[in-house]
PDB file of C-alpha atoms in Angstrom:
ATOM      1  CA  UNK V  20     100.736 132.484  81.938  1.00  0.00           C
ATOM      2  CA  UNK V  21      99.266 129.080  81.188  1.00  0.00           C
ATOM      3  CA  UNK V  22     102.192 127.224  82.662  1.00  0.00           C
ATOM      4  CA  UNK V  23     101.074 124.052  84.317  1.00  0.00           C
ATOM      5  CA  UNK V  24     102.041 122.583  87.625  1.00  0.00           C
ATOM      6  CA  UNK V  25     102.779 118.984  88.367  1.00  0.00           C
ATOM      7  CA  UNK V  26     102.082 117.435  91.696  1.00  0.00           C
ATOM      8  CA  UNK V  27     103.901 116.052  93.570  1.00  0.00           C
ATOM      9  CA  UNK V  28     107.232 117.705  92.849  1.00  0.00           C
ATOM     10  CA  UNK V  29     109.006 114.483  93.772  1.00  0.00           C
ATOM     11  CA  UNK V  30     107.864 110.907  94.242  1.00  0.00           C
ATOM     12  CA  UNK V  31     109.804 107.895  95.477  1.00  0.00           C
ATOM     13  CA  UNK V  32     108.368 104.365  95.199  1.00  0.00           C
ATOM     14  CA  UNK V  33     109.462 100.742  95.216  1.00  0.00           C
ATOM     15  CA  UNK V  34     109.805  98.797  91.995  1.00  0.00           C
ATOM     16  CA  UNK V  35     106.509  97.151  91.104  1.00  0.00           C
ATOM     17  CA  UNK V  36     104.351  99.836  92.685  1.00  0.00           C
ATOM     18  CA  UNK V  37     102.199 102.248  90.706  1.00  0.00           C
ATOM     19  CA  UNK V  38     103.125 105.922  90.337  1.00  0.00           C
ATOM     20  CA  UNK V  39     100.577 108.683  89.864  1.00  0.00           C
ATOM     21  CA  UNK V  40     101.444 112.222  88.850  1.00  0.00           C
ATOM     22  CA  UNK V  41      99.043 115.107  88.423  1.00  0.00           C
ATOM     23  CA  UNK V  42      99.096 118.177  86.226  1.00  0.00           C
ATOM     24  CA  UNK V  43      96.949 121.277  86.570  1.00  0.00           C
ATOM     25  CA  UNK V  44      96.652 124.102  84.056  1.00  0.00           C
ATOM     26  CA  UNK V  45      94.895 127.442  83.926  1.00  0.00           C
ATOM     27  CA  UNK V  46      93.046 128.020  80.649  1.00  0.00           C
ATOM     28  CA  UNK V  47      91.076 125.839  78.242  1.00  0.00           C
ATOM     29  CA  UNK V  48      93.141 123.617  75.979  1.00  0.00           C
ATOM     30  CA  UNK V  49      92.943 121.670  72.729  1.00  0.00           C
ATOM     31  CA  UNK V  50      95.533 119.031  73.592  1.00  0.00           C
ATOM     32  CA  UNK V  51      97.683 117.858  76.456  1.00  0.00           C
ATOM     33  CA  UNK V  52     100.818 115.758  76.219  1.00  0.00           C
ATOM     34  CA  UNK V  53     103.057 114.035  78.728  1.00  0.00           C
ATOM     35  CA  UNK V  54     106.825 113.879  78.348  1.00  0.00           C
ATOM     36  CA  UNK V  55     109.643 112.124  80.127  1.00  0.00           C
ATOM     37  CA  UNK V  56     113.126 113.514  80.725  1.00  0.00           C
ATOM     38  CA  UNK V  57     116.140 111.595  81.913  1.00  0.00           C
ATOM     39  CA  UNK V  58     118.519 113.770  83.880  1.00  0.00           C
ATOM     40  CA  UNK V  59     119.781 116.702  81.788  1.00  0.00           C
ATOM     41  CA  UNK V  60     118.667 115.165  78.488  1.00  0.00           C
ATOM     42  CA  UNK V  61     116.020 116.040  75.925  1.00  0.00           C
ATOM     43  CA  UNK V  62     112.367 115.324  76.554  1.00  0.00           C
ATOM     44  CA  UNK V  63     110.733 112.274  75.032  1.00  0.00           C
ATOM     45  CA  UNK V  64     107.064 112.190  74.108  1.00  0.00           C
ATOM     46  CA  UNK V  65     104.916 109.656  75.990  1.00  0.00           C
ATOM     47  CA  UNK V  66     101.280 110.234  75.155  1.00  0.00           C
ATOM     48  CA  UNK V  67      98.858 112.771  73.669  1.00  0.00           C
ATOM     49  CA  UNK V  68      95.296 113.291  74.893  1.00  0.00           C
ATOM     50  CA  UNK V  69      92.836 115.615  73.189  1.00  0.00           C
ATOM     51  CA  UNK V  70      90.365 117.831  75.027  1.00  0.00           C
ATOM     52  CA  UNK V  71      87.416 115.662  73.948  1.00  0.00           C
ATOM     53  CA  UNK V  72      89.019 112.512  75.379  1.00  0.00           C
ATOM     54  CA  UNK V  73      88.854 111.449  78.998  1.00  0.00           C
ATOM     55  CA  UNK V  74      91.311 108.584  79.130  1.00  0.00           C
ATOM     56  CA  UNK V  75      94.092 107.049  77.035  1.00  0.00           C
ATOM     57  CA  UNK V  76      96.338 104.059  77.493  1.00  0.00           C
ATOM     58  CA  UNK V  77      99.752 103.207  76.122  1.00  0.00           C
ATOM     59  CA  UNK V  78     101.432 100.112  77.491  1.00  0.00           C
ATOM     60  CA  UNK V  79     101.911 100.667  81.221  1.00  0.00           C
ATOM     61  CA  UNK V  80     100.814 104.298  80.951  1.00  0.00           C
ATOM     62  CA  UNK V  81      97.317 105.569  81.618  1.00  0.00           C
ATOM     63  CA  UNK V  82      96.445 109.231  81.207  1.00  0.00           C
ATOM     64  CA  UNK V  83      93.208 110.879  82.274  1.00  0.00           C
ATOM     65  CA  UNK V  84      91.956 114.351  81.491  1.00  0.00           C
ATOM     66  CA  UNK V  85      89.313 116.313  83.385  1.00  0.00           C
ATOM     67  CA  UNK V  86      88.709 119.548  81.501  1.00  0.00           C
ATOM     68  CA  UNK V  87      86.184 120.770  84.070  1.00  0.00           C
ATOM     69  CA  UNK V  88      88.897 120.682  86.733  1.00  0.00           C
ATOM     70  CA  UNK V  89      91.646 121.649  84.274  1.00  0.00           C
ATOM     71  CA  UNK V  90      93.738 118.723  85.362  1.00  0.00           C
ATOM     72  CA  UNK V  91      95.327 115.544  84.045  1.00  0.00           C
ATOM     73  CA  UNK V  92      96.951 112.562  85.677  1.00  0.00           C
ATOM     74  CA  UNK V  93      99.603 110.117  84.498  1.00  0.00           C
ATOM     75  CA  UNK V  94      99.618 106.647  86.000  1.00  0.00           C
ATOM     76  CA  UNK V  95     102.581 104.336  85.496  1.00  0.00           C
ATOM     77  CA  UNK V  96     101.715 100.800  86.527  1.00  0.00           C
ATOM     78  CA  UNK V  97     104.158  98.144  87.738  1.00  0.00           C
ATOM     79  CA  UNK V  98     107.018 100.649  87.840  1.00  0.00           C
ATOM     80  CA  UNK V  99     110.584  99.689  86.995  1.00  0.00           C
ATOM     81  CA  UNK V 100     113.909 101.228  87.984  1.00  0.00           C
ATOM     82  CA  UNK V 101     114.249 102.395  84.368  1.00  0.00           C
ATOM     83  CA  UNK V 102     111.161 104.596  84.865  1.00  0.00           C
ATOM     84  CA  UNK V 103     113.240 106.863  87.105  1.00  0.00           C
ATOM     85  CA  UNK V 104     113.049 110.261  85.380  1.00  0.00           C
ATOM     86  CA  UNK V 105     111.237 113.579  85.465  1.00  0.00           C
ATOM     87  CA  UNK V 106     107.779 113.761  83.941  1.00  0.00           C
ATOM     88  CA  UNK V 107     106.229 116.877  82.443  1.00  0.00           C
ATOM     89  CA  UNK V 108     102.840 117.760  81.081  1.00  0.00           C
ATOM     90  CA  UNK V 109     102.509 120.174  78.154  1.00  0.00           C
ATOM     91  CA  UNK V 110      99.445 122.136  77.080  1.00  0.00           C
ATOM     92  CA  UNK V 111      98.443 124.444  74.290  1.00  0.00           C
ATOM     93  CA  UNK V 112      95.691 127.070  74.508  1.00  0.00           C
ATOM     94  CA  UNK V 113      92.241 126.785  73.018  1.00  0.00           C
ATOM     95  CA  UNK V 114      92.390 130.426  71.885  1.00  0.00           C
ATOM     96  CA  UNK V 115      94.403 129.297  68.896  1.00  0.00           C
ATOM     97  CA  UNK V 116      97.859 130.463  69.832  1.00  0.00           C
ATOM     98  CA  UNK V 117     100.707 128.117  69.080  1.00  0.00           C
ATOM     99  CA  UNK V 118     102.471 128.834  72.314  1.00  0.00           C
ATOM    100  CA  UNK V 119     103.145 125.696  74.284  1.00  0.00           C
ATOM    101  CA  UNK V 120     103.365 125.483  78.038  1.00  0.00           C
ATOM    102  CA  UNK V 121     105.135 122.918  80.149  1.00  0.00           C
ATOM    103  CA  UNK V 122     104.636 122.189  83.795  1.00  0.00           C
ATOM    104  CA  UNK V 123     107.346 122.239  86.414  1.00  0.00           C
ATOM    105  CA  UNK V 124     107.725 118.464  86.439  1.00  0.00           C
ATOM    106  CA  UNK V 125     107.529 115.535  88.834  1.00  0.00           C
ATOM    107  CA  UNK V 126     110.775 113.825  89.699  1.00  0.00           C
ATOM    108  CA  UNK V 127     110.068 110.071  89.992  1.00  0.00           C
ATOM    109  CA  UNK V 128     112.533 107.732  91.667  1.00  0.00           C
ATOM    110  CA  UNK V 129     111.858 103.991  91.457  1.00  0.00           C
ATOM    111  CA  UNK V 130     113.879 102.033  93.991  1.00  0.00           C
ATOM    112  CA  UNK V 131     114.938  98.532  92.852  1.00  0.00           C
TER     113      UNK V 131
ATOM    114  CA  UNK M  12     117.630 108.587  61.782  1.00  0.00           C
ATOM    115  CA  UNK M  13     115.023 111.227  62.624  1.00  0.00           C
ATOM    116  CA  UNK M  14     116.566 113.734  64.954  1.00  0.00           C
ATOM    117  CA  UNK M  15     116.981 117.278  66.201  1.00  0.00           C
ATOM    118  CA  UNK M  16     120.574 118.390  66.646  1.00  0.00           C
ATOM    119  CA  UNK M  17     121.877 121.324  68.636  1.00  0.00           C
ATOM    120  CA  UNK M  18     125.306 122.870  68.767  1.00  0.00           C
ATOM    121  CA  UNK M  19     127.192 123.514  70.876  1.00  0.00           C
ATOM    122  CA  UNK M  20     126.181 121.159  73.677  1.00  0.00           C
ATOM    123  CA  UNK M  21     128.059 123.156  76.289  1.00  0.00           C
ATOM    124  CA  UNK M  22     129.045 126.801  76.201  1.00  0.00           C
ATOM    125  CA  UNK M  23     130.667 129.101  78.735  1.00  0.00           C
ATOM    126  CA  UNK M  24     130.797 132.753  77.722  1.00  0.00           C
ATOM    127  CA  UNK M  25     131.075 136.224  79.176  1.00  0.00           C
ATOM    128  CA  UNK M  26     128.463 138.935  79.547  1.00  0.00           C
ATOM    129  CA  UNK M  27     127.841 140.852  76.335  1.00  0.00           C
ATOM    130  CA  UNK M  28     129.548 138.504  73.888  1.00  0.00           C
ATOM    131  CA  UNK M  29     127.120 137.617  71.132  1.00  0.00           C
ATOM    132  CA  UNK M  30     126.472 133.940  70.606  1.00  0.00           C
ATOM    133  CA  UNK M  31     124.385 131.656  68.426  1.00  0.00           C
ATOM    134  CA  UNK M  32     123.070 128.200  69.271  1.00  0.00           C
ATOM    135  CA  UNK M  33     122.198 126.232  66.176  1.00  0.00           C
ATOM    136  CA  UNK M  34     119.288 123.834  65.798  1.00  0.00           C
ATOM    137  CA  UNK M  35     118.612 121.569  62.868  1.00  0.00           C
ATOM    138  CA  UNK M  36     115.965 118.900  62.172  1.00  0.00           C
ATOM    139  CA  UNK M  37     115.860 116.308  59.393  1.00  0.00           C
ATOM    140  CA  UNK M  38     112.159 115.455  59.534  1.00  0.00           C
ATOM    141  CA  UNK M  39     110.798 118.238  57.285  1.00  0.00           C
ATOM    142  CA  UNK M  40     108.842 119.569  60.252  1.00  0.00           C
ATOM    143  CA  UNK M  41     107.060 122.879  59.913  1.00  0.00           C
ATOM    144  CA  UNK M  42     106.984 123.843  63.603  1.00  0.00           C
ATOM    145  CA  UNK M  43     110.146 124.542  65.581  1.00  0.00           C
ATOM    146  CA  UNK M  44     110.624 126.133  68.971  1.00  0.00           C
ATOM    147  CA  UNK M  45     113.152 126.993  71.636  1.00  0.00           C
ATOM    148  CA  UNK M  46     112.795 126.431  75.374  1.00  0.00           C
ATOM    149  CA  UNK M  47     114.845 127.191  78.411  1.00  0.00           C
ATOM    150  CA  UNK M  48     114.787 124.968  81.461  1.00  0.00           C
ATOM    151  CA  UNK M  49     115.545 126.304  84.918  1.00  0.00           C
ATOM    152  CA  UNK M  50     115.278 124.512  88.287  1.00  0.00           C
ATOM    153  CA  UNK M  51     111.837 124.919  89.799  1.00  0.00           C
ATOM    154  CA  UNK M  52     110.487 126.684  86.714  1.00  0.00           C
ATOM    155  CA  UNK M  53     110.209 123.796  84.285  1.00  0.00           C
ATOM    156  CA  UNK M  54     110.465 124.474  80.561  1.00  0.00           C
ATOM    157  CA  UNK M  55     109.460 127.848  79.233  1.00  0.00           C
ATOM    158  CA  UNK M  56     109.010 128.596  75.555  1.00  0.00           C
ATOM    159  CA  UNK M  57     111.226 131.380  74.192  1.00  0.00           C
ATOM    160  CA  UNK M  58     110.250 131.601  70.513  1.00  0.00           C
ATOM    161  CA  UNK M  59     108.516 129.400  68.002  1.00  0.00           C
ATOM    162  CA  UNK M  60     108.219 129.236  64.237  1.00  0.00           C
ATOM    163  CA  UNK M  61     105.268 127.939  62.257  1.00  0.00           C
ATOM    164  CA  UNK M  62     107.231 127.796  59.001  1.00  0.00           C
ATOM    165  CA  UNK M  63     109.985 129.482  57.006  1.00  0.00           C
ATOM    166  CA  UNK M  64     110.104 133.234  57.693  1.00  0.00           C
ATOM    167  CA  UNK M  65     107.322 132.942  60.297  1.00  0.00           C
ATOM    168  CA  UNK M  66     108.410 133.384  63.913  1.00  0.00           C
ATOM    169  CA  UNK M  67     106.596 134.468  67.056  1.00  0.00           C
ATOM    170  CA  UNK M  68     107.245 135.091  70.717  1.00  0.00           C
ATOM    171  CA  UNK M  69     106.763 132.483  73.370  1.00  0.00           C
ATOM    172  CA  UNK M  70     106.505 133.058  77.084  1.00  0.00           C
ATOM    173  CA  UNK M  71     109.996 134.461  77.729  1.00  0.00           C
ATOM    174  CA  UNK M  72     111.384 136.088  74.531  1.00  0.00           C
ATOM    175  CA  UNK M  73     113.270 139.011  76.099  1.00  0.00           C
ATOM    176  CA  UNK M  74     116.978 138.983  75.298  1.00  0.00           C
ATOM    177  CA  UNK M  75     116.684 136.444  72.482  1.00  0.00           C
ATOM    178  CA  UNK M  76     116.349 136.509  68.701  1.00  0.00           C
ATOM    179  CA  UNK M  77     115.589 133.772  66.216  1.00  0.00           C
ATOM    180  CA  UNK M  78     115.433 133.353  62.471  1.00  0.00           C
ATOM    181  CA  UNK M  79     113.944 130.741  60.134  1.00  0.00           C
ATOM    182  CA  UNK M  80     115.472 131.143  56.702  1.00  0.00           C
ATOM    183  CA  UNK M  81     115.363 127.431  55.906  1.00  0.00           C
ATOM    184  CA  UNK M  82     112.849 124.862  57.034  1.00  0.00           C
ATOM    185  CA  UNK M  83     115.399 122.642  58.746  1.00  0.00           C
ATOM    186  CA  UNK M  84     117.274 125.304  60.758  1.00  0.00           C
ATOM    187  CA  UNK M  85     116.158 127.507  63.623  1.00  0.00           C
ATOM    188  CA  UNK M  86     119.093 129.244  65.334  1.00  0.00           C
ATOM    189  CA  UNK M  87     118.782 131.008  68.689  1.00  0.00           C
ATOM    190  CA  UNK M  88     120.741 134.242  68.974  1.00  0.00           C
ATOM    191  CA  UNK M  89     121.747 136.008  72.165  1.00  0.00           C
ATOM    192  CA  UNK M  90     122.943 139.450  71.060  1.00  0.00           C
ATOM    193  CA  UNK M  91     124.213 140.482  74.492  1.00  0.00           C
ATOM    194  CA  UNK M  92     124.068 137.567  76.928  1.00  0.00           C
ATOM    195  CA  UNK M  93     123.621 138.250  80.619  1.00  0.00           C
ATOM    196  CA  UNK M  94     124.096 135.961  83.647  1.00  0.00           C
ATOM    197  CA  UNK M  95     120.316 135.501  84.000  1.00  0.00           C
ATOM    198  CA  UNK M  96     120.381 133.694  80.663  1.00  0.00           C
ATOM    199  CA  UNK M  97     122.464 130.919  82.185  1.00  0.00           C
ATOM    200  CA  UNK M  98     120.242 127.920  81.589  1.00  0.00           C
ATOM    201  CA  UNK M  99     119.680 124.635  79.782  1.00  0.00           C
ATOM    202  CA  UNK M 100     118.273 125.273  76.311  1.00  0.00           C
ATOM    203  CA  UNK M 101     116.264 122.878  74.182  1.00  0.00           C
ATOM    204  CA  UNK M 102     115.204 123.077  70.572  1.00  0.00           C
ATOM    205  CA  UNK M 103     112.176 121.071  69.465  1.00  0.00           C
ATOM    206  CA  UNK M 104     110.282 120.402  66.254  1.00  0.00           C
ATOM    207  CA  UNK M 105     106.975 118.887  65.245  1.00  0.00           C
ATOM    208  CA  UNK M 106     104.996 118.254  62.104  1.00  0.00           C
ATOM    209  CA  UNK M 107     102.728 121.241  62.687  1.00  0.00           C
ATOM    210  CA  UNK M 108     101.866 123.837  65.295  1.00  0.00           C
ATOM    211  CA  UNK M 109     100.079 123.402  68.576  1.00  0.00           C
ATOM    212  CA  UNK M 110     100.115 120.097  70.391  1.00  0.00           C
ATOM    213  CA  UNK M 111      98.342 117.940  67.814  1.00  0.00           C
ATOM    214  CA  UNK M 112     101.646 116.229  67.111  1.00  0.00           C
ATOM    215  CA  UNK M 113     104.478 115.139  69.332  1.00  0.00           C
ATOM    216  CA  UNK M 114     107.422 117.415  69.860  1.00  0.00           C
ATOM    217  CA  UNK M 115     110.885 116.019  69.077  1.00  0.00           C
ATOM    218  CA  UNK M 116     113.529 117.505  71.337  1.00  0.00           C
ATOM    219  CA  UNK M 117     117.208 118.065  70.784  1.00  0.00           C
ATOM    220  CA  UNK M 118     119.781 116.942  73.370  1.00  0.00           C
ATOM    221  CA  UNK M 119     120.084 120.369  74.982  1.00  0.00           C
ATOM    222  CA  UNK M 120     122.684 123.128  75.232  1.00  0.00           C
ATOM    223  CA  UNK M 121     123.987 124.055  78.646  1.00  0.00           C
ATOM    224  CA  UNK M 122     124.895 127.734  78.616  1.00  0.00           C
ATOM    225  CA  UNK M 123     126.786 129.546  81.348  1.00  0.00           C
ATOM    226  CA  UNK M 124     127.174 133.326  81.166  1.00  0.00           C
ATOM    227  CA  UNK M 125     129.700 134.802  83.598  1.00  0.00           C
TER     228      UNK M 125
END
């Protein structure tokens, strides 16, 4: 299975600090997305990065993609208490299937 | 308002009693899918649909059925639920297949099978 893995599983930081989460996957991809989930609720899309891109920014979010290492990272700068949530990466497969695979998530806690 | 709705939000049932979880989107999206979320396992795709009358298996399809008779609706059917199907279920939709477009998620359905 392609299912990705986020690292770390849980992360606790002080407000104002930066948070970095990593995602690794197994097979070549076309696209990778990051999602956020508040406890028990639906996932919300954060950012999309394509396999030919290395870095993307959106507000306080910075995503990198290293296809040679099959990994991606999500950096949240100047974290806020409202950033407390779980973060997931999602990948497709370059082979053309429309199956989508989510990682196991990183639980981020930002302490005010 | 663009949204994906699921019903019911919470359901407690007994082993073997057939149930249907409905999913509807108002964005004219072609691609719809169902996921289950379990602690430590993340989200796993159950089934997906590229368009009306086109459905295909995801990573964990056993024990589930789906149908796509109309573009906006994509119900998930458990013909004979078992306790190992106790989980949090999410429906999602996007403009087209793959991950070229963002997925819009419903609020989730928490299912308990006793």
